[in-house]
Amino acid sequence: MLRDDFLLEPGLIFFNHGSFGACPRPVMQALQHWQREIERNPVAVLGRQSAALLRQARGAVATSLGALTEDLIFMPNATTGVNTVARSLDLRAGDEVLATDHEYGACDAAWRHLCARAGAHYRRVEIPLPFDPSCWAQRLLDAATPRTRLIFASHITSTTALVFPVQDLCHHARARGITTLIDGAHAPGQIDLDLQALDADFYTGNCHKWLCGPKGTAFLHVRHELQATVDATVLSWGYAEDVAGHEGFEAFLGHTGLERRLQWQGTRDLAPFLAVPAALDYLRANDWPQHRARCHAWALDLQRRVLARNGLQAIAPDHALAQMVPIPLRAVDASALRQRLFERHHIEVPITQHGTRQFVRVSVQAYNSAADLEALEHALAEAGV
Ligand SMILES: Cc1ncc(COP(=O)(O)O)c(C=O)c1O
């Protein structure tokens, strides 16, 4: 059983892949392999070999996501990807950054803080529910003004699990000279991605969620013409004029601008990045597209049954959801419900909130069984929601 490939505690019914992912055994083995390799000779691996090893690992990620290796650089998480772009933007007083009102709280906070510090405006455009994908991009573009420097939008939203049609937005924003940053924290591994076709100016995505990579793995993809504008959040050797005495420490320098400035951030564990190709191999070996399709269908089916029982409506058409579904609830005490589901039924599932609306955000992953879904459905009914 595929569930046995994961280290999830026996008996735990896990419907929260969306928060931090979950990592299969072969990927954990690759991670531990690289940690041991580093310890065998830290100077050889971190100092002399890591630049080539990282390039190889990045190449595997780039190929799987329709990108060029040189346009992509590893990040520890999508939050850092968003911060890297936001801090590189050189915001001025009066500038404006547009976003949707469905953005992830931590990224919202970063934009709010950085805009306030620069005297710029961070404006969130309401995306009403139920979600209509056909007018989403136009709604954002209509809100843009001559002061709009950048549009920031999730590819798949956090609390509402909506798949935004970002390719359309990027295309039209480019034509109007507006930069785009797409927060793809949940996208790689959950939906098909072709980063070159999507053509965002900046796209950050996680490997540790739906690609099932080790924790602390993500990437930032930058359109070639903009790469020279991107600064690291932690400045290191790539910014030094004199590196005498460190010849041969390729990792300190790198070949491309992105490598030089963004790759070496001081000494840190590089093993998680080197283990990402093992995650790609695992998904490939296990026919992931077939699991994704099954999980999507099961998630929608569960949503339909719970909604029918409660007489409520879905907040999005089926094609605007993937492996996560936001099942609307009548007003509940979210923390009491989460606690009840966990303590009585050993079910891990988040209760999310958007404005005044609440949802059970169910992530269905390949390790979930039909019995897991039944258990959740019964537990929700038993809780009266
Ligand atoms: C839409 C979105 N963006 C960004 C993040 C942050 O991801 P990370 O914690 O890996 O930086 C999340 C996390 O769930 C998210 O849902």
XYZ file of C-alpha atoms and ligand atoms in Angstrom:
401
model
C 0.000 0.000 0.000
C 1.250 3.435 -0.901
C 0.407 4.687 2.587
C 3.230 2.465 3.891
C 5.708 4.545 1.900
C 4.954 7.490 4.172
C 6.034 7.888 7.774
C 2.606 9.037 8.935
C 1.736 7.673 12.369
C -0.327 4.466 12.164
C -4.014 5.190 12.705
C -3.677 8.876 11.823
C -6.167 9.934 9.138
C -4.238 12.691 7.461
C -6.143 15.233 5.373
C -3.703 18.096 5.772
C -1.038 17.501 3.164
C -1.557 21.147 2.216
C 0.083 22.664 5.300
C 3.532 21.055 5.324
C 3.380 18.148 2.869
C 4.531 14.653 3.836
C 7.657 12.934 2.685
C 7.901 9.315 1.438
C 10.593 6.959 2.724
C 12.792 6.941 -0.419
C 12.980 10.739 -0.215
C 13.852 10.617 3.486
C 16.536 8.050 2.622
C 17.968 10.356 -0.048
C 17.927 13.231 2.446
C 19.807 11.167 5.028
C 22.211 9.940 2.350
C 23.144 13.526 1.503
C 23.419 14.528 5.145
C 25.884 11.668 5.668
C 27.813 12.558 2.498
C 28.207 16.104 3.779
C 29.483 14.848 7.119
C 32.044 12.541 5.462
C 33.868 15.599 4.150
C 32.033 18.882 4.698
C 34.635 20.907 2.797
C 34.541 18.685 -0.280
C 30.763 18.514 -0.526
C 29.659 21.948 0.715
C 32.645 23.898 -0.531
C 33.827 22.269 -3.724
C 31.012 20.083 -5.042
C 27.757 21.686 -3.934
C 27.520 24.162 -6.824
C 27.512 21.314 -9.365
C 25.296 19.106 -7.194
C 22.773 21.895 -6.709
C 22.789 22.665 -10.427
C 21.983 19.037 -11.129
C 19.143 18.969 -8.590
C 17.783 22.256 -9.897
C 17.959 20.897 -13.429
C 15.693 18.013 -12.449
C 13.166 20.416 -10.902
C 13.341 22.770 -13.877
C 12.800 19.966 -16.393
C 9.777 18.668 -14.501
C 8.213 22.146 -14.416
C 8.905 23.303 -17.971
C 11.682 25.698 -16.980
C 15.331 26.300 -17.806
C 17.819 25.435 -15.077
C 19.387 28.889 -15.191
C 16.039 30.625 -14.584
C 15.391 28.840 -11.326
C 17.084 28.938 -7.928
C 16.400 27.018 -4.721
C 14.729 28.785 -1.812
C 13.982 27.290 1.601
C 10.256 28.026 1.238
C 7.746 30.060 -0.748
C 7.667 32.739 1.963
C 11.337 33.452 1.246
C 10.587 33.477 -2.488
C 7.916 36.138 -1.993
C 10.140 38.169 0.362
C 13.055 37.996 -2.068
C 10.984 39.540 -4.850
C 9.213 42.056 -2.605
C 12.491 43.308 -1.134
C 14.089 43.561 -4.578
C 11.330 45.693 -6.005
C 12.674 49.083 -4.883
C 9.214 50.330 -3.949
C 8.787 54.108 -3.878
C 6.261 56.377 -2.166
C 2.983 56.319 -4.081
C 3.660 52.967 -5.762
C 0.997 50.343 -5.524
C 1.060 46.577 -5.214
C -2.170 44.772 -6.073
C -3.143 41.418 -4.651
C -6.282 39.374 -4.172
C -8.051 39.097 -0.831
C -7.262 35.344 -0.783
C -3.505 35.598 -0.228
C -1.611 33.658 2.425
C -1.432 35.597 5.701
C 2.359 35.604 6.050
C 2.858 36.898 2.499
C 0.129 39.490 2.976
C 1.977 40.629 6.103
C 5.291 40.894 4.240
C 3.760 43.035 1.494
C 1.872 45.208 3.973
C 5.029 45.862 5.981
C 7.317 46.537 3.025
C 4.767 48.759 1.269
C 4.109 50.761 4.449
C 7.847 51.254 4.972
C 8.248 52.608 1.427
C 5.096 54.763 1.557
C 3.553 52.493 -1.093
C 0.021 51.070 -1.049
C -0.802 47.402 -0.725
C -4.295 46.992 -2.172
C -6.248 43.746 -1.974
C -8.863 43.260 -4.655
C -11.946 41.359 -3.564
C -12.462 38.060 -5.364
C -16.064 37.269 -4.507
C -17.413 33.831 -3.715
C -18.671 31.771 -5.412
C -15.540 32.030 -7.496
C -15.913 32.753 -11.211
C -12.606 31.932 -12.941
C -13.742 33.465 -16.227
C -13.538 37.063 -14.965
C -10.797 36.692 -12.360
C -7.850 38.073 -14.343
C -9.878 40.953 -15.751
C -11.035 41.913 -12.260
C -7.427 42.374 -11.157
C -6.397 44.142 -14.350
C -9.373 46.521 -14.063
C -8.168 47.456 -10.574
C -4.665 48.355 -11.818
C -3.662 52.005 -12.108
C -0.614 53.732 -13.626
C 0.978 53.439 -10.127
C 0.621 49.641 -10.036
C 4.122 48.168 -9.905
C 3.248 44.543 -9.356
C 0.337 42.120 -9.125
C 0.722 39.384 -6.536
C -1.547 36.318 -6.675
C -1.561 32.748 -5.474
C -1.744 29.971 -8.023
C -3.724 27.877 -5.514
C -5.071 29.792 -2.540
C -4.451 28.747 1.027
C -7.718 29.081 2.938
C -10.077 28.702 -0.025
C -8.058 26.216 -2.155
C -9.028 27.962 -5.411
C -6.924 27.452 -8.544
C -6.533 30.924 -10.029
C -6.075 31.073 -13.847
C -2.768 32.900 -13.514
C -1.476 32.362 -17.041
C -4.110 34.713 -18.396
C -3.246 37.329 -15.816
C 0.496 37.150 -16.514
C -0.051 37.488 -20.234
C -2.265 40.584 -19.990
C -0.260 42.202 -17.193
C 2.910 41.915 -19.298
C 1.166 43.674 -22.181
C 0.370 46.535 -19.776
C 3.881 46.693 -18.354
C 2.861 45.391 -14.921
C 5.135 42.904 -13.189
C 3.629 39.662 -11.848
C 4.628 37.502 -8.900
C 2.793 34.211 -8.566
C 2.799 32.412 -5.234
C 2.748 28.782 -6.292
C 3.241 27.341 -2.800
C 0.624 24.631 -3.464
C 0.970 24.188 -7.220
C 4.030 22.013 -8.071
C 2.937 18.402 -7.852
C -0.740 19.230 -7.437
C -1.429 20.624 -10.919
C 0.488 20.504 -14.185
C 2.973 23.338 -14.458
C 4.810 24.722 -17.460
C 6.644 27.728 -16.088
C 7.864 28.976 -19.443
C 4.379 28.893 -20.953
C 2.897 30.440 -17.827
C 5.383 33.291 -18.232
C 5.079 35.053 -14.875
C 7.839 37.568 -14.205
C 8.440 35.809 -10.893
C 7.064 32.469 -9.760
C 7.831 30.856 -6.422
C 6.766 27.325 -5.579
C 7.298 24.767 -2.847
C 8.864 21.354 -3.319
C 8.010 20.345 0.265
C 4.250 20.366 -0.199
C 2.756 18.531 -3.191
C 6.046 17.391 -4.753
C 6.637 15.445 -1.503
C 10.178 16.817 -1.166
C 11.978 17.298 2.163
C 10.949 20.227 4.379
C 12.789 23.429 3.535
C 12.740 23.043 -0.256
C 11.233 25.542 -2.667
C 12.304 27.547 -5.690
C 12.097 30.964 -7.264
C 11.770 31.182 -11.049
C 12.716 34.530 -12.564
C 12.218 35.714 -16.124
C 15.653 36.080 -17.693
C 15.434 39.860 -18.275
C 14.698 40.497 -14.583
C 17.354 38.319 -13.010
C 19.811 41.168 -12.488
C 17.195 43.024 -10.388
C 16.865 40.286 -7.769
C 18.751 40.605 -4.492
C 19.077 37.948 -1.829
C 17.380 38.430 1.543
C 20.683 37.326 3.085
C 23.694 38.902 1.376
C 26.759 36.693 1.244
C 29.824 35.795 -0.850
C 28.113 36.476 -4.151
C 28.305 40.166 -3.262
C 32.006 40.140 -2.312
C 34.572 41.860 -4.530
C 37.487 39.885 -3.166
C 37.223 36.142 -2.741
C 40.952 35.461 -2.510
C 41.624 32.341 -0.484
C 38.343 30.747 -1.481
C 39.333 29.616 -4.955
C 37.700 26.289 -5.705
C 34.770 27.035 -3.410
C 32.457 27.205 -6.381
C 29.371 27.278 -4.175
C 30.390 30.692 -2.808
C 30.308 32.173 -6.293
C 28.241 30.293 -8.834
C 28.187 30.884 -12.565
C 24.996 32.811 -13.193
C 23.753 35.977 -11.512
C 21.016 34.066 -9.673
C 23.515 31.490 -8.425
C 25.984 34.135 -7.316
C 23.546 36.243 -5.358
C 20.900 33.805 -4.174
C 22.490 30.383 -3.776
C 25.014 30.697 -0.976
C 23.336 32.161 2.101
C 26.002 31.222 4.610
C 26.473 27.687 5.857
C 23.227 25.735 5.985
C 21.980 22.227 5.309
C 21.960 21.733 1.543
C 20.906 18.062 1.791
C 17.148 18.789 1.424
C 17.739 20.416 -1.978
C 19.915 17.521 -3.141
C 17.120 15.092 -2.206
C 14.426 16.827 -4.288
C 15.243 14.724 -7.408
C 14.417 11.629 -5.328
C 10.942 13.096 -4.776
C 10.512 13.625 -8.518
C 11.657 10.039 -9.112
C 9.201 8.775 -6.525
C 6.249 10.548 -8.155
C 7.318 9.300 -11.572
C 7.743 5.700 -10.404
C 4.290 5.748 -8.826
C 2.303 7.137 -11.752
C 1.388 10.318 -9.883
C -0.931 11.754 -12.563
C -3.225 8.802 -12.011
C -3.231 9.361 -8.211
C -3.810 13.076 -8.684
C -6.844 12.431 -10.870
C -8.260 9.930 -8.370
C -7.692 12.292 -5.429
C -9.322 15.183 -7.293
C -12.387 13.044 -8.075
C -12.616 11.729 -4.484
C -12.255 15.229 -3.025
C -15.085 16.544 -5.221
C -17.239 13.577 -4.383
C -16.771 14.118 -0.655
C -17.539 17.809 -1.100
C -20.754 16.998 -2.993
C -21.974 14.594 -0.316
C -21.262 16.926 2.615
C -22.813 19.906 0.825
C -25.913 17.919 -0.069
C -26.354 16.863 3.567
C -26.039 20.477 4.747
C -27.945 22.137 1.916
C -24.949 24.391 1.113
C -23.328 25.349 -2.211
C -19.726 24.859 -3.383
C -17.659 28.045 -3.627
C -16.010 27.116 -6.937
C -16.649 25.091 -10.081
C -14.978 21.660 -10.038
C -12.302 22.683 -12.544
C -11.133 25.493 -10.219
C -10.212 22.985 -7.506
C -7.506 20.315 -7.478
C -6.597 17.917 -4.641
C -7.753 20.354 -1.947
C -11.423 21.200 -1.494
C -12.858 23.967 0.692
C -16.096 22.488 2.025
C -18.217 25.362 3.388
C -19.560 25.069 6.933
C -22.255 26.880 8.847
C -20.700 28.987 11.638
C -18.693 26.734 13.959
C -16.158 27.046 16.750
C -13.213 26.163 14.492
C -10.777 25.172 17.184
C -13.353 23.025 19.022
C -14.241 21.247 15.771
C -10.583 20.635 14.835
C -9.896 19.323 18.314
C -12.971 17.066 18.262
C -12.029 15.576 14.879
C -8.512 14.889 16.117
C -9.270 13.627 19.599
C -12.324 11.491 18.815
C -11.470 10.325 15.321
C -7.722 10.877 14.961
C -8.393 12.987 11.853
C -5.996 15.828 11.028
C -7.819 18.402 8.919
C -7.723 22.221 9.046
C -10.758 24.468 9.504
C -9.996 27.597 7.502
C -11.608 31.011 7.446
C -12.050 33.561 4.676
C -13.818 36.721 5.852
C -16.755 35.419 7.833
C -16.899 32.120 5.966
C -15.475 28.877 7.286
C -14.389 25.722 5.508
C -13.076 22.260 6.170
C -10.096 22.341 3.833
C -9.601 18.740 2.854
C -6.336 17.760 1.145
C -6.668 14.377 -0.533
C -3.300 12.807 -1.251
C -2.290 9.499 -2.853
C -1.909 7.841 0.576
C -5.555 8.518 1.511
C -7.936 5.576 1.185
C -11.666 5.429 0.505
C -12.033 4.424 4.173
C -10.265 7.663 5.225
C -12.804 9.712 3.275
C -15.708 7.770 4.752
C -14.316 8.303 8.237
C -14.110 12.049 7.670
C -17.612 12.195 6.248
C -19.019 10.325 9.248
C -17.023 12.372 11.735
C -18.337 15.622 10.238
C -21.905 14.316 10.340
C -21.434 13.177 13.930
C -20.156 16.650 14.825
C -23.309 18.094 13.248
C -21.465 20.005 10.500
C -0.624 30.205 -0.761
C 0.523 30.013 0.160
N 1.618 30.773 0.014
C 2.706 30.632 0.790
C 2.734 29.686 1.784
C 3.952 29.588 2.630
O 4.643 28.428 2.378
P 5.991 28.186 3.176
O 5.612 28.038 4.619
O 6.544 26.951 2.592
O 6.832 29.375 2.953
C 1.628 28.873 2.003
C 1.662 27.862 3.057
O 0.765 27.082 3.260
C 0.488 29.050 1.180
O -0.612 28.320 1.356
